[in-house]
């Protein structure tokens, strides 16, 4: 029998590759925008018709291509970005596989006009279904303009799978945002069916977010900035109150590339677990930069996945940084500044006494050392040739950040919200505070009137003290002479066994007697105890629902439920001493601005706000 294996013609191979690279118009948009960025453009125009079905055009003012390159760029594996396998480990460009243009040209009618600044004339190339129709000199501006028409003209199956124009354009817009967000220095415009959808001028990162997502974001973001000698984290995270149940804006970039990474996403989400209500997800725009030698982006054709060499380290660092930002910035309510396009919002206003988050890092530490030796340096392509230095224990470092940052218990007074350098600032005298409706306290702190929701503040204070009790100093149990009995359903009884030890740390000594009966042998020494049966039942219900949703650590769930139940039993401060004690307790908390269930605890009544009320 004859040999039956043969090589596929290029156009067929290209079409197959296109199946992976170009799934919908938005994928072509992504590739073209990325090429423009790689070409060093400072202005990029995206013109789309019929959600990309009939036209996708990208015009850039980048470096352009020579006459020959303009033809070659449509060949498969034709790239100017790498030339050897080693180059894969120092990639700083978006592209490197050299297959995007070949793929797009295999399934559309493409027209390319390009010119380098140093050339007299430009080049025109027309290609349809991988077939070159035209390759001549032409007059055109410096840079590149590439039009992709009739996408999928020869792949009806793909064409038929396209969704509505609204959906497809939504995907295009999303790709556009991803590129625009991480390149705020580049100006972009997006037109759809002749209408201008975005016009983004070269900007700073924060204003780029505001331009893309709306002015309301201007005062909803905390800056994030943390750097060690081999990982840099920057960007913005949304304040807890702008979290969402559905489709929150979550943008994560690794080395300027938008990526989806479950572990890193979880690192951010879990940093918020204490300040977000159940089912809410945080908003974030985070850029992570690491040595390209320590990541692999070549694990999927669209490069949306990334593999990090040391995921545990990245996870720990990201999680700690986000926690730190939430902790520090939520404490400084005055930090919001007005929307002002002239203002560089990256810089911190002088009057806000911001402490730059620091995580102590041994600069001599080379994190790759351990992995390198365990891999013997051979075979593992991800390894670069990095200088070797003495390596302190990475696990200790991580544990340290974990212990200092991840715990909810503040140990340092510097973590309090308002920087009370002067104890007098929290001195409350007769007449210097007001209780309104038995619900709010109006008090001047640092010259500004603060309106405080008392019950929410107590919820935070109790939560904080319970977390402390659960993790460090258990509450003293006061033994009862005549133990009360509580009765629980079998399901609740079983659940109680799980958290009996924790309850003990909170001062409740509860012992099983028989069936669903439990003896309450001891309780904390509290003035207004409330009914233990109800307390335990509510706690168990909360605990169960938290656990079912895998939302929270056991301790947090318990502390949160207890704090919610106990807050209303706290007395509204009625003397200056009580008011002062209350305020000191509140501002000693790590997060005095938001209650554990995610509600605002106080508002600073700025003059503007008061003027508005009386306008
Ligand atoms: P890759 O980006 O992976 O290299 P592409 O198929 O996207 O592969 O592009 C092939 C090559 O064509 C690029 O390496 C680059 O040299 C050139 N090129 C593509 N688009 C542009 C552009 N807008 N400006 C200048 N050169 C470009
Ligand atoms: Mg490319």
GROMACS .gro file of N, CA and C in nm, residues 208-356:
model
  447
  208UNK      N    1  -0.699   5.644   3.330
  208UNK     CA    2  -0.737   5.551   3.223
  208UNK      C    3  -0.855   5.465   3.269
  209UNK      N    4  -0.849   5.422   3.393
  209UNK     CA    5  -0.961   5.343   3.448
  209UNK      C    6  -1.088   5.427   3.446
  210UNK      N    7  -1.075   5.551   3.491
  210UNK     CA    8  -1.191   5.640   3.497
  210UNK      C    9  -1.247   5.665   3.357
  211UNK      N   10  -1.156   5.683   3.260
  211UNK     CA   11  -1.200   5.706   3.122
  211UNK      C   12  -1.279   5.585   3.070
  212UNK      N   13  -1.232   5.467   3.106
  212UNK     CA   14  -1.295   5.347   3.052
  212UNK      C   15  -1.420   5.305   3.128
  213UNK      N   16  -1.420   5.327   3.260
  213UNK     CA   17  -1.529   5.271   3.338
  213UNK      C   18  -1.620   5.375   3.402
  214UNK      N   19  -1.584   5.501   3.388
  214UNK     CA   20  -1.674   5.604   3.438
  214UNK      C   21  -1.618   5.681   3.557
  215UNK      N   22  -1.667   5.804   3.570
  215UNK     CA   23  -1.617   5.894   3.674
  215UNK      C   24  -1.640   5.841   3.814
  216UNK      N   25  -1.747   5.762   3.827
  216UNK     CA   26  -1.775   5.717   3.963
  216UNK      C   27  -1.661   5.634   4.020
  217UNK      N   28  -1.572   5.585   3.934
  217UNK     CA   29  -1.460   5.507   3.983
  217UNK      C   30  -1.353   5.594   4.048
  218UNK      N   31  -1.363   5.723   4.022
  218UNK     CA   32  -1.256   5.810   4.066
  218UNK      C   33  -1.231   5.803   4.216
  219UNK      N   34  -1.339   5.794   4.293
  219UNK     CA   35  -1.315   5.789   4.437
  219UNK      C   36  -1.348   5.651   4.494
  220UNK      N   37  -1.337   5.552   4.408
  220UNK     CA   38  -1.370   5.417   4.454
  220UNK      C   39  -1.248   5.326   4.457
  221UNK      N   40  -1.132   5.384   4.436
  221UNK     CA   41  -1.015   5.298   4.422
  221UNK      C   42  -0.907   5.326   4.526
  222UNK      N   43  -0.846   5.222   4.572
  222UNK     CA   44  -0.726   5.238   4.655
  222UNK      C   45  -0.606   5.204   4.568
  223UNK      N   46  -0.501   5.282   4.578
  223UNK     CA   47  -0.381   5.246   4.503
  223UNK      C   48  -0.313   5.123   4.566
  224UNK      N   49  -0.248   5.050   4.483
  224UNK     CA   50  -0.178   4.930   4.528
  224UNK      C   51  -0.036   4.939   4.476
  225UNK      N   52   0.057   4.927   4.562
  225UNK     CA   53   0.197   4.940   4.518
  225UNK      C   54   0.282   4.860   4.614
  226UNK      N   55   0.347   4.761   4.565
  226UNK     CA   56   0.431   4.679   4.651
  226UNK      C   57   0.540   4.618   4.565
  227UNK      N   58   0.658   4.620   4.615
  227UNK     CA   59   0.766   4.575   4.530
  227UNK      C   60   0.870   4.500   4.610
  228UNK      N   61   0.919   4.392   4.556
  228UNK     CA   62   1.035   4.327   4.615
  228UNK      C   63   1.138   4.320   4.504
  229UNK      N   64   1.247   4.253   4.529
  229UNK     CA   65   1.349   4.255   4.424
  229UNK      C   66   1.314   4.166   4.305
  230UNK      N   67   1.205   4.096   4.311
  230UNK     CA   68   1.173   4.018   4.191
  230UNK      C   69   1.024   4.010   4.158
  231UNK      N   70   0.942   4.084   4.232
  231UNK     CA   71   0.801   4.093   4.190
  231UNK      C   72   0.753   4.234   4.223
  232UNK      N   73   0.682   4.291   4.128
  232UNK     CA   74   0.632   4.425   4.152
  232UNK      C   75   0.481   4.422   4.128
  233UNK      N   76   0.410   4.474   4.224
  233UNK     CA   77   0.264   4.477   4.211
  233UNK      C   78   0.220   4.622   4.212
  234UNK      N   79   0.139   4.659   4.114
  234UNK     CA   80   0.089   4.796   4.115
  234UNK      C   81  -0.052   4.795   4.062
  235UNK      N   82  -0.118   4.908   4.073
  235UNK     CA   83  -0.253   4.918   4.020
  235UNK      C   84  -0.348   4.973   4.123
  236UNK      N   85  -0.473   4.936   4.109
  236UNK     CA   86  -0.576   4.989   4.197
  236UNK      C   87  -0.673   4.878   4.235
  237UNK      N   88  -0.720   4.887   4.357
  237UNK     CA   89  -0.823   4.792   4.398
  237UNK      C   90  -0.946   4.871   4.440
  238UNK      N   91  -1.063   4.814   4.415
  238UNK     CA   92  -1.186   4.884   4.445
  238UNK      C   93  -1.214   4.884   4.595
  239UNK      N   94  -1.272   4.992   4.641
  239UNK     CA   95  -1.313   4.995   4.780
  239UNK      C   96  -1.420   4.888   4.800
  240UNK      N   97  -1.429   4.837   4.922
  240UNK     CA   98  -1.526   4.729   4.945
  240UNK      C   99  -1.667   4.766   4.898
  241UNK      N  100  -1.705   4.892   4.913
  241UNK     CA  101  -1.843   4.926   4.877
  241UNK      C  102  -1.870   4.921   4.727
  242UNK      N  103  -1.768   4.912   4.644
  242UNK     CA  104  -1.801   4.901   4.502
  242UNK      C  105  -1.790   4.758   4.452
  243UNK      N  106  -1.785   4.664   4.546
  243UNK     CA  107  -1.783   4.524   4.506
  243UNK      C  108  -1.918   4.489   4.442
  244UNK      N  109  -1.919   4.378   4.370
  244UNK     CA  110  -2.042   4.343   4.298
  244UNK      C  111  -2.071   4.195   4.314
  245UNK      N  112  -2.198   4.164   4.298
  245UNK     CA  113  -2.232   4.022   4.300
  245UNK      C  114  -2.201   3.958   4.165
  246UNK      N  115  -2.224   4.037   4.061
  246UNK     CA  116  -2.206   3.982   3.926
  246UNK      C  117  -2.108   4.064   3.846
  247UNK      N  118  -2.032   3.998   3.763
  247UNK     CA  119  -1.933   4.059   3.673
  247UNK      C  120  -1.866   4.185   3.726
  248UNK      N  121  -1.791   4.170   3.833
  248UNK     CA  122  -1.715   4.286   3.878
  248UNK      C  123  -1.600   4.311   3.780
  249UNK      N  124  -1.551   4.433   3.776
  249UNK     CA  125  -1.438   4.462   3.689
  249UNK      C  126  -1.313   4.403   3.754
  250UNK      N  127  -1.265   4.296   3.700
  250UNK     CA  128  -1.146   4.233   3.757
  250UNK      C  129  -1.042   4.219   3.646
  251UNK      N  130  -0.937   4.293   3.659
  251UNK     CA  131  -0.834   4.292   3.555
  251UNK      C  132  -0.699   4.263   3.619
  252UNK      N  133  -0.640   4.156   3.572
  252UNK     CA  134  -0.510   4.116   3.623
  252UNK      C  135  -0.413   4.105   3.506
  253UNK      N  136  -0.302   4.169   3.519
  253UNK     CA  137  -0.202   4.166   3.412
  253UNK      C  138  -0.071   4.110   3.466
  254UNK      N  139  -0.012   4.024   3.390
  254UNK     CA  140   0.122   3.977   3.427
  254UNK      C  141   0.214   4.020   3.315
  255UNK      N  142   0.313   4.096   3.349
  255UNK     CA  143   0.405   4.154   3.250
  255UNK      C  144   0.328   4.218   3.134
  256UNK      N  145   0.234   4.302   3.169
  256UNK     CA  146   0.157   4.381   3.073
  256UNK      C  147   0.069   4.299   2.982
  257UNK      N  148   0.038   4.180   3.025
  257UNK     CA  149  -0.048   4.095   2.944
  257UNK      C  150  -0.169   4.060   3.029
  258UNK      N  151  -0.288   4.077   2.976
  258UNK     CA  152  -0.408   4.040   3.052
  258UNK      C  153  -0.409   3.889   3.067
  259UNK      N  154  -0.426   3.843   3.189
  259UNK     CA  155  -0.430   3.697   3.208
  259UNK      C  156  -0.545   3.659   3.299
  260UNK      N  157  -0.584   3.534   3.285
  260UNK     CA  158  -0.681   3.477   3.380
  260UNK      C  159  -0.604   3.375   3.461
  261UNK      N  160  -0.607   3.391   3.590
  261UNK     CA  161  -0.530   3.300   3.673
  261UNK      C  162  -0.609   3.278   3.801
  262UNK      N  163  -0.659   3.158   3.817
  262UNK     CA  164  -0.748   3.132   3.930
  262UNK      C  165  -0.680   3.157   4.064
  263UNK      N  166  -0.556   3.114   4.072
  263UNK     CA  167  -0.484   3.129   4.199
  263UNK      C  168  -0.467   3.275   4.237
  264UNK      N  169  -0.426   3.355   4.140
  264UNK     CA  170  -0.402   3.497   4.170
  264UNK      C  171  -0.534   3.568   4.198
  265UNK      N  172  -0.636   3.531   4.124
  265UNK     CA  173  -0.767   3.589   4.149
  265UNK      C  174  -0.812   3.557   4.292
  266UNK      N  175  -0.788   3.435   4.330
  266UNK     CA  176  -0.827   3.395   4.464
  266UNK      C  177  -0.745   3.471   4.570
  267UNK      N  178  -0.619   3.497   4.536
  267UNK     CA  179  -0.534   3.572   4.629
  267UNK      C  180  -0.596   3.709   4.657
  268UNK      N  181  -0.655   3.769   4.554
  268UNK     CA  182  -0.716   3.901   4.573
  268UNK      C  183  -0.850   3.886   4.645
  269UNK      N  184  -0.931   3.794   4.595
  269UNK     CA  185  -1.065   3.778   4.654
  269UNK      C  186  -1.056   3.746   4.803
  270UNK      N  187  -0.963   3.658   4.838
  270UNK     CA  188  -0.959   3.617   4.978
  270UNK      C  189  -0.906   3.731   5.066
  271UNK      N  190  -0.830   3.821   5.007
  271UNK     CA  191  -0.784   3.936   5.086
  271UNK      C  192  -0.901   4.023   5.129
  272UNK      N  193  -1.010   4.014   5.055
  272UNK     CA  194  -1.128   4.096   5.083
  272UNK      C  195  -1.229   4.024   5.173
  273UNK      N  196  -1.203   3.897   5.202
  273UNK     CA  197  -1.312   3.818   5.260
  273UNK      C  198  -1.368   3.882   5.386
  274UNK      N  199  -1.284   3.953   5.457
  274UNK     CA  200  -1.329   4.008   5.583
  274UNK      C  201  -1.414   4.135   5.566
  275UNK      N  202  -1.400   4.199   5.453
  275UNK     CA  203  -1.468   4.327   5.439
  275UNK      C  204  -1.582   4.324   5.339
  276UNK      N  205  -1.607   4.209   5.277
  276UNK     CA  206  -1.716   4.204   5.178
  276UNK      C  207  -1.830   4.118   5.227
  277UNK      N  208  -1.951   4.160   5.200
  277UNK     CA  209  -2.064   4.075   5.234
  277UNK      C  210  -2.060   3.950   5.149
  278UNK      N  211  -2.132   3.851   5.195
  278UNK     CA  212  -2.132   3.723   5.125
  278UNK      C  213  -2.172   3.738   4.978
  279UNK      N  214  -2.104   3.667   4.891
  279UNK     CA  215  -2.142   3.666   4.751
  279UNK      C  216  -2.094   3.786   4.671
  280UNK      N  217  -2.028   3.880   4.736
  280UNK     CA  218  -1.978   3.996   4.663
  280UNK      C  219  -1.833   3.973   4.619
  281UNK      N  220  -1.800   4.032   4.505
  281UNK     CA  221  -1.663   4.016   4.455
  281UNK      C  222  -1.600   4.153   4.437
  282UNK      N  223  -1.471   4.160   4.466
  282UNK     CA  224  -1.405   4.291   4.457
  282UNK      C  225  -1.375   4.332   4.314
  283UNK      N  226  -1.358   4.460   4.297
  283UNK     CA  227  -1.315   4.516   4.169
  283UNK      C  228  -1.164   4.537   4.179
  284UNK      N  229  -1.092   4.501   4.077
  284UNK     CA  230  -0.948   4.532   4.082
  284UNK      C  231  -0.885   4.546   3.944
  285UNK      N  232  -0.779   4.623   3.944
  285UNK     CA  233  -0.698   4.645   3.823
  285UNK      C  234  -0.554   4.629   3.870
  286UNK      N  235  -0.501   4.513   3.852
  286UNK     CA  236  -0.370   4.487   3.913
  286UNK      C  237  -0.268   4.444   3.808
  287UNK      N  238  -0.154   4.505   3.817
  287UNK     CA  239  -0.047   4.468   3.726
  287UNK      C  240   0.067   4.405   3.805
  288UNK      N  241   0.107   4.288   3.761
  288UNK     CA  242   0.217   4.218   3.827
  288UNK      C  243   0.333   4.212   3.730
  289UNK      N  244   0.449   4.249   3.776
  289UNK     CA  245   0.565   4.238   3.688
  289UNK      C  246   0.668   4.147   3.752
  290UNK      N  247   0.711   4.051   3.675
  290UNK     CA  248   0.816   3.960   3.723
  290UNK      C  249   0.917   3.943   3.610
  291UNK      N  250   1.027   3.883   3.641
  291UNK     CA  251   1.126   3.854   3.539
  291UNK      C  252   1.061   3.759   3.436
  292UNK      N  253   1.068   3.794   3.307
  292UNK     CA  254   1.004   3.706   3.207
  292UNK      C  255   1.057   3.563   3.212
  293UNK      N  256   1.176   3.547   3.266
  293UNK     CA  257   1.232   3.411   3.272
  293UNK      C  258   1.156   3.325   3.371
  294UNK      N  259   1.076   3.387   3.456
  294UNK     CA  260   1.009   3.307   3.559
  294UNK      C  261   0.863   3.279   3.528
  295UNK      N  262   0.821   3.310   3.407
  295UNK     CA  263   0.682   3.278   3.372
  295UNK      C  264   0.678   3.210   3.235
  296UNK      N  265   0.572   3.138   3.213
  296UNK     CA  266   0.551   3.078   3.083
  296UNK      C  267   0.417   3.126   3.031
  297UNK      N  268   0.421   3.205   2.923
  297UNK     CA  269   0.294   3.251   2.866
  297UNK      C  270   0.258   3.167   2.745
  298UNK      N  271   0.350   3.078   2.712
  298UNK     CA  272   0.331   3.001   2.590
  298UNK      C  273   0.253   2.873   2.617
  299UNK      N  274   0.151   2.882   2.702
  299UNK     CA  275   0.078   2.759   2.729
  299UNK      C  276  -0.058   2.756   2.661
  300UNK      N  277  -0.096   2.865   2.598
  300UNK     CA  278  -0.216   2.861   2.516
  300UNK      C  279  -0.198   2.959   2.401
  301UNK      N  280  -0.258   2.931   2.285
  301UNK     CA  281  -0.232   3.015   2.169
  301UNK      C  282  -0.275   3.160   2.191
  302UNK      N  283  -0.377   3.181   2.272
  302UNK     CA  284  -0.420   3.319   2.292
  302UNK      C  285  -0.344   3.386   2.406
  303UNK      N  286  -0.262   3.309   2.473
  303UNK     CA  287  -0.172   3.357   2.580
  303UNK      C  288  -0.249   3.422   2.694
  304UNK      N  289  -0.370   3.376   2.718
  304UNK     CA  290  -0.446   3.436   2.827
  304UNK      C  291  -0.415   3.364   2.958
  305UNK      N  292  -0.355   3.247   2.945
  305UNK     CA  293  -0.315   3.174   3.065
  305UNK      C  294  -0.167   3.198   3.086
  306UNK      N  295  -0.127   3.188   3.209
  306UNK     CA  296   0.014   3.207   3.236
  306UNK      C  297   0.053   3.112   3.346
  307UNK      N  298   0.175   3.064   3.339
  307UNK     CA  299   0.222   2.977   3.445
  307UNK      C  300   0.337   3.049   3.515
  308UNK      N  301   0.323   3.062   3.645
  308UNK     CA  302   0.430   3.131   3.719
  308UNK      C  303   0.518   3.027   3.783
  309UNK      N  304   0.644   3.057   3.784
  309UNK     CA  305   0.737   2.960   3.840
  309UNK      C  306   0.711   2.937   3.988
  310UNK      N  307   0.692   3.045   4.061
  310UNK     CA  308   0.666   3.028   4.203
  310UNK      C  309   0.529   3.086   4.238
  311UNK      N  310   0.427   3.005   4.216
  311UNK     CA  311   0.291   3.054   4.235
  311UNK      C  312   0.263   3.086   4.381
  312UNK      N  313   0.322   3.008   4.469
  312UNK     CA  314   0.296   3.027   4.611
  312UNK      C  315   0.348   3.164   4.657
  313UNK      N  316   0.463   3.196   4.606
  313UNK     CA  317   0.521   3.325   4.642
  313UNK      C  318   0.433   3.438   4.588
  314UNK      N  319   0.397   3.426   4.461
  314UNK     CA  320   0.317   3.532   4.400
  314UNK      C  321   0.184   3.545   4.474
  315UNK      N  322   0.126   3.430   4.508
  315UNK     CA  323  -0.001   3.431   4.579
  315UNK      C  324   0.014   3.504   4.712
  316UNK      N  325   0.114   3.465   4.788
  316UNK     CA  326   0.134   3.523   4.921
  316UNK      C  327   0.160   3.673   4.912
  317UNK      N  328   0.241   3.709   4.817
  317UNK     CA  329   0.279   3.850   4.805
  317UNK      C  330   0.159   3.935   4.763
  318UNK      N  331   0.084   3.882   4.666
  318UNK     CA  332  -0.033   3.955   4.618
  318UNK      C  333  -0.138   3.968   4.728
  319UNK      N  334  -0.163   3.856   4.794
  319UNK     CA  335  -0.264   3.855   4.899
  319UNK      C  336  -0.226   3.955   5.010
  320UNK      N  337  -0.101   3.950   5.051
  320UNK     CA  338  -0.058   4.040   5.158
  320UNK      C  339  -0.064   4.185   5.112
  321UNK      N  340  -0.027   4.211   4.988
  321UNK     CA  341  -0.029   4.349   4.939
  321UNK      C  342  -0.171   4.404   4.937
  322UNK      N  343  -0.264   4.323   4.890
  322UNK     CA  344  -0.403   4.371   4.882
  322UNK      C  345  -0.458   4.394   5.022
  323UNK      N  346  -0.430   4.300   5.111
  323UNK     CA  347  -0.477   4.318   5.249
  323UNK      C  348  -0.421   4.445   5.307
  324UNK      N  349  -0.296   4.465   5.280
  324UNK     CA  350  -0.231   4.583   5.336
  324UNK      C  351  -0.294   4.711   5.280
  325UNK      N  352  -0.320   4.709   5.150
  325UNK     CA  353  -0.381   4.828   5.090
  325UNK      C  354  -0.520   4.852   5.148
  326UNK      N  355  -0.597   4.746   5.162
  326UNK     CA  356  -0.732   4.764   5.218
  326UNK      C  357  -0.718   4.819   5.359
  327UNK      N  358  -0.628   4.759   5.434
  327UNK     CA  359  -0.610   4.801   5.572
  327UNK      C  360  -0.566   4.945   5.582
  328UNK      N  361  -0.467   4.981   5.506
  328UNK     CA  362  -0.412   5.116   5.522
  328UNK      C  363  -0.502   5.223   5.465
  329UNK      N  364  -0.554   5.197   5.346
  329UNK     CA  365  -0.624   5.306   5.280
  329UNK      C  366  -0.767   5.320   5.328
  330UNK      N  367  -0.825   5.210   5.371
  330UNK     CA  368  -0.963   5.225   5.417
  330UNK      C  369  -0.963   5.309   5.543
  331UNK      N  370  -0.846   5.326   5.598
  331UNK     CA  371  -0.837   5.397   5.723
  331UNK      C  372  -0.822   5.546   5.703
  332UNK      N  373  -0.805   5.587   5.582
  332UNK     CA  374  -0.779   5.728   5.559
  332UNK      C  375  -0.889   5.785   5.472
  333UNK      N  376  -1.000   5.818   5.532
  333UNK     CA  377  -1.114   5.858   5.453
  333UNK      C  378  -1.090   5.984   5.373
  334UNK      N  379  -0.996   6.066   5.419
  334UNK     CA  380  -0.972   6.193   5.348
  334UNK      C  381  -0.897   6.171   5.218
  335UNK      N  382  -0.864   6.047   5.190
  335UNK     CA  383  -0.776   6.024   5.077
  335UNK      C  384  -0.839   6.050   4.941
  336UNK      N  385  -0.972   6.049   4.936
  336UNK     CA  386  -1.034   6.067   4.804
  336UNK      C  387  -1.009   6.207   4.753
  337UNK      N  388  -0.976   6.215   4.627
  337UNK     CA  389  -0.958   6.348   4.573
  337UNK      C  390  -1.052   6.367   4.456
  338UNK      N  391  -1.066   6.492   4.419
  338UNK     CA  392  -1.163   6.522   4.315
  338UNK      C  393  -1.116   6.481   4.179
  339UNK      N  394  -1.211   6.458   4.094
  339UNK     CA  395  -1.179   6.423   3.956
  339UNK      C  396  -1.121   6.545   3.888
  340UNK      N  397  -1.003   6.530   3.840
  340UNK     CA  398  -0.938   6.644   3.776
  340UNK      C  399  -0.838   6.587   3.677
  341UNK      N  400  -0.867   6.609   3.552
  341UNK     CA  401  -0.784   6.545   3.450
  341UNK      C  402  -0.641   6.600   3.450
  342UNK      N  403  -0.624   6.717   3.506
  342UNK     CA  404  -0.489   6.774   3.505
  342UNK      C  405  -0.403   6.714   3.616
  343UNK      N  406  -0.472   6.656   3.711
  343UNK     CA  407  -0.402   6.612   3.830
  343UNK      C  408  -0.337   6.476   3.809
  344UNK      N  409  -0.217   6.460   3.857
  344UNK     CA  410  -0.159   6.326   3.854
  344UNK      C  411  -0.207   6.253   3.977
  345UNK      N  412  -0.304   6.168   3.956
  345UNK     CA  413  -0.367   6.105   4.071
  345UNK      C  414  -0.284   5.991   4.128
  346UNK      N  415  -0.172   5.967   4.064
  346UNK     CA  416  -0.086   5.863   4.120
  346UNK      C  417  -0.010   5.911   4.240
  347UNK      N  418   0.008   6.042   4.244
  347UNK     CA  419   0.086   6.091   4.354
  347UNK      C  420  -0.006   6.112   4.473
  348UNK      N  421   0.049   6.098   4.587
  348UNK     CA  422  -0.031   6.105   4.708
  348UNK      C  423  -0.039   6.249   4.754
  349UNK      N  424  -0.157   6.298   4.787
  349UNK     CA  425  -0.166   6.436   4.833
  349UNK      C  426  -0.086   6.453   4.962
  350UNK      N  427  -0.023   6.566   4.973
  350UNK     CA  428   0.068   6.586   5.086
  350UNK      C  429   0.000   6.575   5.221
  351UNK      N  430  -0.123   6.628   5.225
  351UNK     CA  431  -0.183   6.635   5.358
  351UNK      C  432  -0.231   6.499   5.408
  352UNK      N  433  -0.259   6.408   5.318
  352UNK     CA  434  -0.299   6.277   5.366
  352UNK      C  435  -0.174   6.205   5.413
  353UNK      N  436  -0.171   6.177   5.540
  353UNK     CA  437  -0.047   6.120   5.592
  353UNK      C  438  -0.041   5.973   5.562
  354UNK      N  439  -0.001   5.947   5.441
  354UNK     CA  440   0.001   5.810   5.395
  354UNK      C  441   0.130   5.743   5.429
  355UNK      N  442   0.118   5.624   5.473
  355UNK     CA  443   0.242   5.549   5.491
  355UNK      C  444   0.255   5.455   5.373
  356UNK      N  445   0.368   5.456   5.311
  356UNK     CA  446   0.388   5.365   5.199
  356UNK      C  447   0.393   5.225   5.257
   0.00000   0.00000   0.00000
